[in-house]
């Protein structure tokens, strides 16, 4: 499948005390099949040497949001621009509460206002056709509907702002997941809050993490094409554990090469089949900065973690509790073993019967051959995994509350 990925912001030699941003964006299999563009977008800005801003957006797939690919690109652009004013003042704050208040009270209105202005300017430059007017309805913003996830990462403060679905996952040093942004109870997997909504300012959620008291190895921003490809429940625990291992044991250049593969597998027909975009921000405290070549044991563990993340349906980390995917794999192994035993017994009985006195084999009749147990188990596993991921693609609902339809 064709892949698109933004250039990762690898730091210059000696700049190991800075946040690092790695990004990748992949066209979903469903959009590839229908000829639709990638409706996700991602952008990164280095505001100051010690402050990084990253934004990820997911344009809605419903037919009324027919310019959502433009809407998501406008969203990440204006969000990164609007965030620079707060980012430049982060060091002046001593507590989290006023930062969150400014994020919701000043930054969010700046983002929504700039996005609406950008949409109207785009429409003025490229007016809707009569056919497009009939589809979009009265509000031109609907055609550009998009979600938005934004992170401002400084030396002490991590500021997170979000509207709509997608995930912001903090990765703690012990591998535990941190989910600081409050969940939106209105999200049901079919509808999402959106920048194109009339009350978008009130539907943003925000969180501020003090990394001096809550250390992080990194934070991941991802569109729902990533989460919908995961089978582990909760998937965040497994992914955080694997990412913690990799961030500590692999240099950033290696991670930059792997991120497009992870996005690609999630966007494939065996994953969510939806556009998938990831921004992985790595904290200055990550020890992977100092591992040019991992030792043998660390390399083996990191390779295993990377393989789990690259699988179409991410499997849980062995360090975590036993979950449904592992149970299913064991059941499939038991079934496969039973098939082998039954086949062996059947073959033995057939030989005994054919060699018994007074019994003549019927011409043209031979024992039925059996597929290899591994092939049988693999077929059922693939079918089950695809079925689990399938409902997330193509779901249609009323737009804005943003219609998803695989967007």
Protein backbone atom coordinates (compact mmCIF):
# COMPACT_ATOMS: atom_id res chain seq x y z
CA UNK A 1 0.00 0.00 0.00
CA UNK A 2 1.33 3.51 -0.71
CA UNK A 3 2.63 5.21 2.37
CA UNK A 4 3.04 8.85 3.29
CA UNK A 5 5.08 10.05 6.24
CA UNK A 6 6.14 13.47 7.40
CA UNK A 7 9.84 14.08 7.95
CA UNK A 8 10.66 13.28 11.55
CA UNK A 9 12.26 16.04 13.57
CA UNK A 10 15.52 14.31 14.52
CA UNK A 11 17.66 16.56 16.73
CA UNK A 12 21.21 17.65 15.94
CA UNK A 13 24.08 15.85 17.72
CA UNK A 14 24.35 16.90 21.35
CA UNK A 15 20.72 18.08 21.58
CA UNK A 16 19.64 15.18 23.78
CA UNK A 17 17.73 17.33 26.28
CA UNK A 18 14.98 18.22 23.81
CA UNK A 19 11.65 16.65 22.91
CA UNK A 20 11.70 14.72 19.65
CA UNK A 21 8.74 14.28 17.27
CA UNK A 22 8.35 11.28 14.95
CA UNK A 23 5.33 11.21 12.63
CA UNK A 24 3.74 8.90 10.08
CA UNK A 25 0.47 8.96 8.14
CA UNK A 26 -0.96 6.11 6.05
CA UNK A 27 -3.87 6.01 3.60
CA UNK A 28 -6.46 3.48 4.78
CA UNK A 29 -7.29 0.41 2.71
CA UNK A 30 -10.96 1.44 2.52
CA UNK A 31 -10.07 4.84 1.09
CA UNK A 32 -7.55 3.29 -1.27
CA UNK A 33 -10.25 0.97 -2.63
CA UNK A 34 -12.71 3.83 -3.20
CA UNK A 35 -10.19 6.36 -4.50
CA UNK A 36 -10.61 8.76 -1.57
CA UNK A 37 -7.58 10.70 -0.30
CA UNK A 38 -5.98 10.41 3.11
CA UNK A 39 -8.23 12.59 5.28
CA UNK A 40 -5.78 12.67 8.21
CA UNK A 41 -3.13 15.35 8.75
CA UNK A 42 -0.17 15.88 11.08
CA UNK A 43 2.14 18.85 11.76
CA UNK A 44 5.05 19.58 14.10
CA UNK A 45 6.58 22.94 15.07
CA UNK A 46 9.70 23.63 17.15
CA UNK A 47 8.52 26.78 18.91
CA UNK A 48 11.69 27.22 20.96
CA UNK A 49 14.71 24.97 21.39
CA UNK A 50 13.06 23.42 24.43
CA UNK A 51 9.36 23.52 23.40
CA UNK A 52 7.73 21.38 20.74
CA UNK A 53 4.18 21.57 19.35
CA UNK A 54 2.50 18.67 17.51
CA UNK A 55 -1.01 18.34 16.06
CA UNK A 56 -2.94 15.44 14.53
CA UNK A 57 -6.36 15.72 12.83
CA UNK A 58 -8.85 13.30 11.30
CA UNK A 59 -11.21 14.58 8.61
CA UNK A 60 -14.65 12.96 8.68
CA UNK A 61 -15.51 10.35 6.08
CA UNK A 62 -19.22 11.07 5.74
CA UNK A 63 -20.13 12.28 2.23
CA UNK A 64 -21.26 15.69 3.55
CA UNK A 65 -17.68 16.30 4.72
CA UNK A 66 -16.32 16.07 1.18
CA UNK A 67 -13.51 18.57 1.85
CA UNK A 68 -12.46 17.07 5.17
CA UNK A 69 -8.95 16.30 3.88
CA UNK A 70 -8.51 20.06 3.53
CA UNK A 71 -10.24 20.61 6.87
CA UNK A 72 -7.80 18.39 8.73
CA UNK A 73 -4.80 20.03 7.09
CA UNK A 74 -6.11 23.47 8.01
CA UNK A 75 -6.73 22.21 11.56
CA UNK A 76 -3.14 21.12 12.24
CA UNK A 77 -1.73 24.24 10.61
CA UNK A 78 -3.79 26.76 12.59
CA UNK A 79 -3.45 24.74 15.83
CA UNK A 80 0.35 24.79 15.67
CA UNK A 81 0.29 28.51 14.93
CA UNK A 82 -2.18 29.32 17.70
CA UNK A 83 -0.27 27.22 20.25
CA UNK A 84 2.95 29.17 19.89
CA UNK A 85 1.86 32.06 22.13
CA UNK A 86 1.11 29.78 25.10
CA UNK A 87 4.13 27.59 24.34
CA UNK A 88 6.46 30.59 24.58
CA UNK A 89 5.21 31.35 28.12
CA UNK A 90 5.19 27.85 29.60
CA UNK A 91 8.25 28.36 31.77
CA UNK A 92 6.48 31.19 33.62
CA UNK A 93 3.84 28.91 35.16
CA UNK A 94 4.31 27.28 38.56
CA UNK A 95 1.06 25.28 38.71
CA UNK A 96 -1.04 23.38 36.19
CA UNK A 97 -4.45 24.98 36.82
CA UNK A 98 -3.80 28.35 35.14
CA UNK A 99 -2.26 26.61 32.12
CA UNK A 100 -5.38 24.49 31.63
CA UNK A 101 -7.54 27.57 32.09
CA UNK A 102 -5.61 29.42 29.37
CA UNK A 103 -5.70 26.39 27.09
CA UNK A 104 -9.50 26.20 27.23
CA UNK A 105 -10.24 29.90 27.60
CA UNK A 106 -7.75 31.43 25.17
CA UNK A 107 -6.05 28.80 23.02
CA UNK A 108 -9.20 26.87 22.04
CA UNK A 109 -11.14 29.97 20.86
CA UNK A 110 -8.04 31.05 18.92
CA UNK A 111 -7.89 27.65 17.18
CA UNK A 112 -11.58 27.47 16.32
CA UNK A 113 -11.69 31.08 15.13
CA UNK A 114 -8.60 30.66 12.95
CA UNK A 115 -9.92 27.38 11.53
CA UNK A 116 -13.27 28.93 10.56
CA UNK A 117 -11.50 31.87 8.94
CA UNK A 118 -9.21 29.50 7.04
CA UNK A 119 -12.18 27.44 5.82
CA UNK A 120 -14.04 30.53 4.59
CA UNK A 121 -10.91 31.74 2.81
CA UNK A 122 -10.53 28.35 1.15
CA UNK A 123 -14.15 28.44 -0.01
CA UNK A 124 -13.63 31.95 -1.40
CA UNK A 125 -10.61 30.71 -3.36
CA UNK A 126 -12.42 27.55 -4.51
CA UNK A 127 -16.22 28.03 -4.39
CA UNK A 128 -18.53 25.06 -4.02
CA UNK A 129 -20.13 23.71 -7.15
CA UNK A 130 -23.92 23.49 -7.34
CA UNK A 131 -23.65 19.75 -6.75
CA UNK A 132 -21.47 20.30 -3.66
CA UNK A 133 -23.90 22.92 -2.36
CA UNK A 134 -26.70 20.36 -2.52
CA UNK A 135 -24.67 17.89 -0.44
CA UNK A 136 -23.22 20.13 2.27
CA UNK A 137 -26.32 22.02 3.40
CA UNK A 138 -26.33 25.60 4.65
CA UNK A 139 -23.09 25.73 6.66
CA UNK A 140 -19.85 25.74 4.61
CA UNK A 141 -17.92 24.48 7.66
CA UNK A 142 -19.63 21.08 7.44
CA UNK A 143 -17.76 20.16 4.27
CA UNK A 144 -14.43 20.58 6.14
CA UNK A 145 -15.33 18.69 9.36
CA UNK A 146 -12.36 17.40 11.35
CA UNK A 147 -11.20 16.34 14.79
CA UNK A 148 -8.03 17.73 16.40
CA UNK A 149 -5.43 16.52 18.91
CA UNK A 150 -2.75 18.98 20.06
CA UNK A 151 0.28 18.67 22.35
CA UNK A 152 2.61 21.38 23.63
CA UNK A 153 5.68 19.73 25.17
CA UNK A 154 8.05 21.84 27.27
CA UNK A 155 10.75 21.17 29.84
CA UNK A 156 8.25 20.76 32.69
CA UNK A 157 4.75 21.12 31.29
CA UNK A 158 2.91 18.96 28.77
CA UNK A 159 -0.28 20.66 27.57
CA UNK A 160 -2.86 18.49 25.77
CA UNK A 161 -6.00 19.68 23.96
CA UNK A 162 -8.50 17.57 22.02
CA UNK A 163 -11.85 17.68 20.23
CA UNK A 164 -13.40 14.54 18.80
CA UNK A 165 -12.12 10.99 18.77
CA UNK A 166 -8.56 9.71 18.52
CA UNK A 167 -6.20 9.02 21.40
CA UNK A 168 -3.54 10.79 23.44
CA UNK A 169 -1.44 8.21 25.29
CA UNK A 170 1.25 9.07 27.82
CA UNK A 171 4.02 6.48 28.18
CA UNK A 172 5.35 6.18 31.72
CA UNK A 173 8.84 4.84 32.56
CA UNK A 174 7.42 1.61 34.02
CA UNK A 175 5.37 1.01 30.86
CA UNK A 176 2.02 2.00 32.35
CA UNK A 177 -0.33 4.06 30.20
CA UNK A 178 -1.32 7.57 31.21
CA UNK A 179 -4.60 8.86 29.75
CA UNK A 180 -4.76 12.45 31.04
CA UNK A 181 -7.37 13.94 28.69
CA UNK A 182 -10.93 13.33 29.95
CA UNK A 183 -13.03 11.05 27.78
CA UNK A 184 -15.93 12.50 25.81
CA UNK A 185 -19.06 10.54 26.81
CA UNK A 186 -20.81 11.57 23.58
CA UNK A 187 -18.40 9.54 21.43
CA UNK A 188 -19.95 6.21 20.44
CA UNK A 189 -17.68 4.99 17.63
CA UNK A 190 -20.09 6.29 14.96
CA UNK A 191 -20.28 10.00 15.76
CA UNK A 192 -17.68 12.46 16.96
CA UNK A 193 -17.56 16.03 18.14
CA UNK A 194 -15.95 18.24 15.52
CA UNK A 195 -14.41 21.57 14.63
CA UNK A 196 -17.34 22.08 12.27
CA UNK A 197 -19.84 22.05 15.14
CA UNK A 198 -21.53 25.31 16.12
CA UNK A 199 -20.41 24.90 19.75
CA UNK A 200 -16.96 23.45 19.07
CA UNK A 201 -15.28 25.65 21.71
CA UNK A 202 -17.32 23.99 24.45
CA UNK A 203 -16.54 20.46 23.28
CA UNK A 204 -12.75 20.64 23.63
CA UNK A 205 -11.14 18.75 26.51
CA UNK A 206 -7.76 19.59 28.00
CA UNK A 207 -5.16 18.30 30.44
CA UNK A 208 -1.82 19.49 31.78
CA UNK A 209 0.86 17.06 32.96
CA UNK A 210 3.65 18.18 35.28
CA UNK A 211 6.49 15.95 34.06
CA UNK A 212 8.60 16.86 37.10
CA UNK A 213 6.17 14.87 39.26
CA UNK A 214 4.72 12.53 36.60
CA UNK A 215 7.70 11.49 34.49
CA UNK A 216 7.04 10.38 30.92
CA UNK A 217 9.15 8.65 28.30
CA UNK A 218 6.88 10.02 25.61
CA UNK A 219 3.36 10.72 24.41
CA UNK A 220 1.54 9.38 21.37
CA UNK A 221 -1.18 11.21 19.44
CA UNK A 222 -3.09 8.96 17.05
CA UNK A 223 -6.23 9.09 14.94
CA UNK A 224 -8.87 6.42 15.55
CA UNK A 225 -7.56 4.35 12.65
CA UNK A 226 -4.87 3.24 15.12
CA UNK A 227 -7.10 2.37 18.09
CA UNK A 228 -9.69 0.64 15.91
CA UNK A 229 -7.01 -1.79 14.71
CA UNK A 230 -6.23 -2.96 18.24
CA UNK A 231 -7.76 -6.14 19.62
CA UNK A 232 -6.36 -6.05 23.16
CA UNK A 233 -8.74 -4.55 25.70
CA UNK A 234 -7.66 -2.14 27.01
CA UNK A 235 -5.16 -1.77 24.16
CA UNK A 236 -3.44 1.24 25.73
CA UNK A 237 -1.74 -0.89 28.42
CA UNK A 238 -0.15 -3.25 25.89
CA UNK A 239 0.94 -0.52 23.49
CA UNK A 240 2.38 1.66 26.27
CA UNK A 241 4.41 -1.25 27.65
CA UNK A 242 5.87 -2.04 24.24
CA UNK A 243 6.61 1.60 23.43
CA UNK A 244 8.35 2.09 26.80
CA UNK A 245 10.64 -0.83 26.03
CA UNK A 246 11.44 0.46 22.55
CA UNK A 247 11.97 4.09 23.57
CA UNK A 248 14.43 2.99 26.24
CA UNK A 249 16.28 0.42 24.13
CA UNK A 250 16.34 1.83 20.61
CA UNK A 251 17.83 5.03 19.19
CA UNK A 252 15.44 7.59 17.68
CA UNK A 253 16.62 6.88 14.13
CA UNK A 254 15.43 3.28 14.47
CA UNK A 255 12.06 4.36 15.86
CA UNK A 256 11.64 6.82 12.99
CA UNK A 257 12.02 3.94 10.55
CA UNK A 258 9.49 1.76 12.35
CA UNK A 259 6.65 4.26 12.81
CA UNK A 260 5.47 4.18 9.16
CA UNK A 261 5.31 0.37 9.35
CA UNK A 262 3.08 0.50 12.44
CA UNK A 263 0.77 3.02 10.79
CA UNK A 264 0.68 0.96 7.60
CA UNK A 265 -0.33 -2.24 9.35
CA UNK A 266 -3.12 -0.49 11.26
CA UNK A 267 -4.42 1.11 8.06
CA UNK A 268 -4.39 -2.19 6.17
CA UNK A 269 -7.42 -4.38 5.45
CA UNK A 270 -6.28 -6.64 8.32
CA UNK A 271 -6.35 -3.67 10.69
CA UNK A 272 -8.93 -0.87 10.73
CA UNK A 273 -8.70 -0.15 6.96
CA UNK A 274 -9.00 3.50 8.02
CA UNK A 275 -6.50 6.32 7.52
CA UNK A 276 -3.99 6.07 10.36
CA UNK A 277 -1.78 8.89 11.61
CA UNK A 278 0.65 8.81 14.54
CA UNK A 279 2.77 11.48 16.19
CA UNK A 280 5.17 9.99 18.74
CA UNK A 281 6.83 12.59 20.97
CA UNK A 282 9.86 11.28 22.85
CA UNK A 283 10.83 12.98 26.10
CA UNK A 284 14.37 14.14 26.88
CA UNK A 285 14.52 11.65 29.78
CA UNK A 286 14.23 8.61 27.47
CA UNK A 287 17.36 6.47 27.77
CA UNK A 288 17.13 5.38 24.13
CA UNK A 289 18.98 8.60 23.34
CA UNK A 290 22.09 6.95 24.72
CA UNK A 291 21.74 3.57 22.97
CA UNK A 292 23.39 3.75 19.58
CA UNK A 293 23.58 -0.05 19.45
CA UNK A 294 21.44 -1.96 21.99
CA UNK A 295 23.02 -4.85 23.84
CA UNK A 296 21.95 -8.33 22.76
CA UNK A 297 19.30 -8.91 25.43
CA UNK A 298 17.80 -5.45 24.99
CA UNK A 299 17.80 -5.91 21.22
CA UNK A 300 15.89 -9.19 21.49
CA UNK A 301 13.27 -7.67 23.79
CA UNK A 302 12.92 -4.57 21.64
CA UNK A 303 12.58 -6.66 18.49
CA UNK A 304 9.74 -8.62 20.09
CA UNK A 305 8.00 -5.41 21.16
CA UNK A 306 8.42 -3.91 17.69
CA UNK A 307 6.96 -7.02 16.07
CA UNK A 308 3.87 -6.79 18.30
CA UNK A 309 3.36 -3.14 17.34
CA UNK A 310 3.77 -3.94 13.64
CA UNK A 311 1.19 -6.71 13.61
CA UNK A 312 -2.13 -5.81 11.91
CA UNK A 313 -3.96 -6.46 15.17
CA UNK A 314 -1.67 -5.50 18.02
CA UNK A 315 -1.27 -8.28 20.56
CA UNK A 316 -0.92 -7.55 24.29
CA UNK A 317 2.44 -7.31 26.00
CA UNK A 318 3.38 -10.51 27.87
CA UNK A 319 4.01 -8.38 30.94
CA UNK A 320 0.38 -7.36 31.15
CA UNK A 321 -2.63 -9.37 32.33
CA UNK A 322 -3.96 -12.16 30.14
CA UNK A 323 -6.44 -10.80 27.62
CA UNK A 324 -8.79 -12.06 24.96
CA UNK A 325 -6.25 -12.23 22.08
CA UNK A 326 -3.94 -14.50 24.06
CA UNK A 327 -6.87 -16.69 25.12
CA UNK A 328 -7.97 -17.03 21.53
CA UNK A 329 -4.46 -17.96 20.38
CA UNK A 330 -4.28 -20.70 23.01
CA UNK A 331 -7.71 -21.99 22.02
CA UNK A 332 -6.62 -22.13 18.40
CA UNK A 333 -3.48 -24.07 19.38
CA UNK A 334 -5.58 -26.54 21.36
CA UNK A 335 -7.98 -26.94 18.43
CA UNK A 336 -5.08 -27.44 16.04
CA UNK A 337 -3.53 -30.06 18.31
CA UNK A 338 -6.89 -31.85 18.53
CA UNK A 339 -7.15 -31.88 14.74
CA UNK A 340 -3.71 -33.51 14.53
CA UNK A 341 -4.67 -36.20 17.04
CA UNK A 342 -8.00 -36.93 15.33
CA UNK A 343 -6.32 -37.12 11.93
CA UNK A 344 -3.71 -39.54 13.25
CA UNK A 345 -6.32 -41.79 14.86
CA UNK A 346 -8.42 -41.76 11.67
CA UNK A 347 -5.40 -42.70 9.57
CA UNK A 348 -4.50 -45.53 11.94
CA UNK A 349 -8.05 -46.94 11.86
CA UNK A 350 -8.16 -46.69 8.08
CA UNK A 351 -4.94 -48.69 7.79
CA UNK A 352 -6.20 -51.30 10.24
CA UNK A 353 -9.51 -51.68 8.44
CA UNK A 354 -7.94 -51.91 4.98
CA UNK A 355 -5.54 -54.61 6.13
CA UNK A 356 -8.15 -56.63 8.03
CA UNK A 357 -9.09 -60.06 6.51
CA UNK A 358 -12.31 -60.10 4.49
CA UNK A 359 -12.30 -56.34 3.90
CA UNK A 360 -11.66 -55.04 0.40
CA UNK A 361 -11.06 -51.34 -0.19
CA UNK A 362 -13.70 -49.70 -2.36
CA UNK A 363 -12.12 -48.64 -5.69
CA UNK A 364 -11.63 -44.89 -5.98
CA UNK A 365 -12.27 -44.32 -2.28
CA UNK A 366 -9.38 -43.05 -0.19
CA UNK A 367 -9.31 -41.39 3.20
CA UNK A 368 -10.01 -37.69 2.93
CA UNK A 369 -6.87 -35.56 3.27
CA UNK A 370 -6.65 -32.98 6.06
CA UNK A 371 -5.34 -29.48 5.90
CA UNK A 372 -2.38 -28.80 8.13
CA UNK A 373 -3.53 -27.71 11.60
CA UNK A 374 -1.49 -24.53 11.33
CA UNK A 375 -3.20 -23.55 8.11
CA UNK A 376 -6.61 -24.20 9.61
CA UNK A 377 -5.84 -22.19 12.72
CA UNK A 378 -4.43 -19.32 10.69
CA UNK A 379 -7.50 -19.09 8.50
CA UNK A 380 -9.84 -18.83 11.46
CA UNK A 381 -7.60 -16.34 13.24
CA UNK A 382 -7.49 -14.03 10.22
CA UNK A 383 -11.23 -14.19 9.70
CA UNK A 384 -11.90 -13.45 13.35
CA UNK A 385 -9.47 -10.55 13.47
CA UNK A 386 -10.89 -8.99 10.32
CA UNK A 387 -14.40 -9.30 11.64
CA UNK A 388 -13.38 -7.59 14.86
CA UNK A 389 -11.89 -4.64 13.00
CA UNK A 390 -14.50 -4.40 10.27
CA UNK A 391 -17.36 -2.61 12.04
CA UNK A 392 -15.19 0.45 12.60
CA UNK A 393 -15.00 1.14 8.88
CA UNK A 394 -17.85 2.56 6.89
CA UNK A 395 -20.14 3.34 9.81
CA UNK A 396 -22.48 6.12 8.71
CA UNK A 397 -24.25 8.60 10.92
CA UNK A 398 -25.43 12.18 10.79
CA UNK A 399 -22.53 14.60 10.24
CA UNK A 400 -21.45 17.19 12.77
CA UNK A 401 -21.77 15.74 15.41
CA UNK A 402 -19.16 14.71 12.86
CA UNK A 403 -20.20 11.79 10.75
CA UNK A 404 -17.39 9.26 10.67
CA UNK A 405 -17.98 6.82 7.82
CA UNK A 406 -14.43 5.57 8.01
CA UNK A 407 -12.91 9.04 8.19
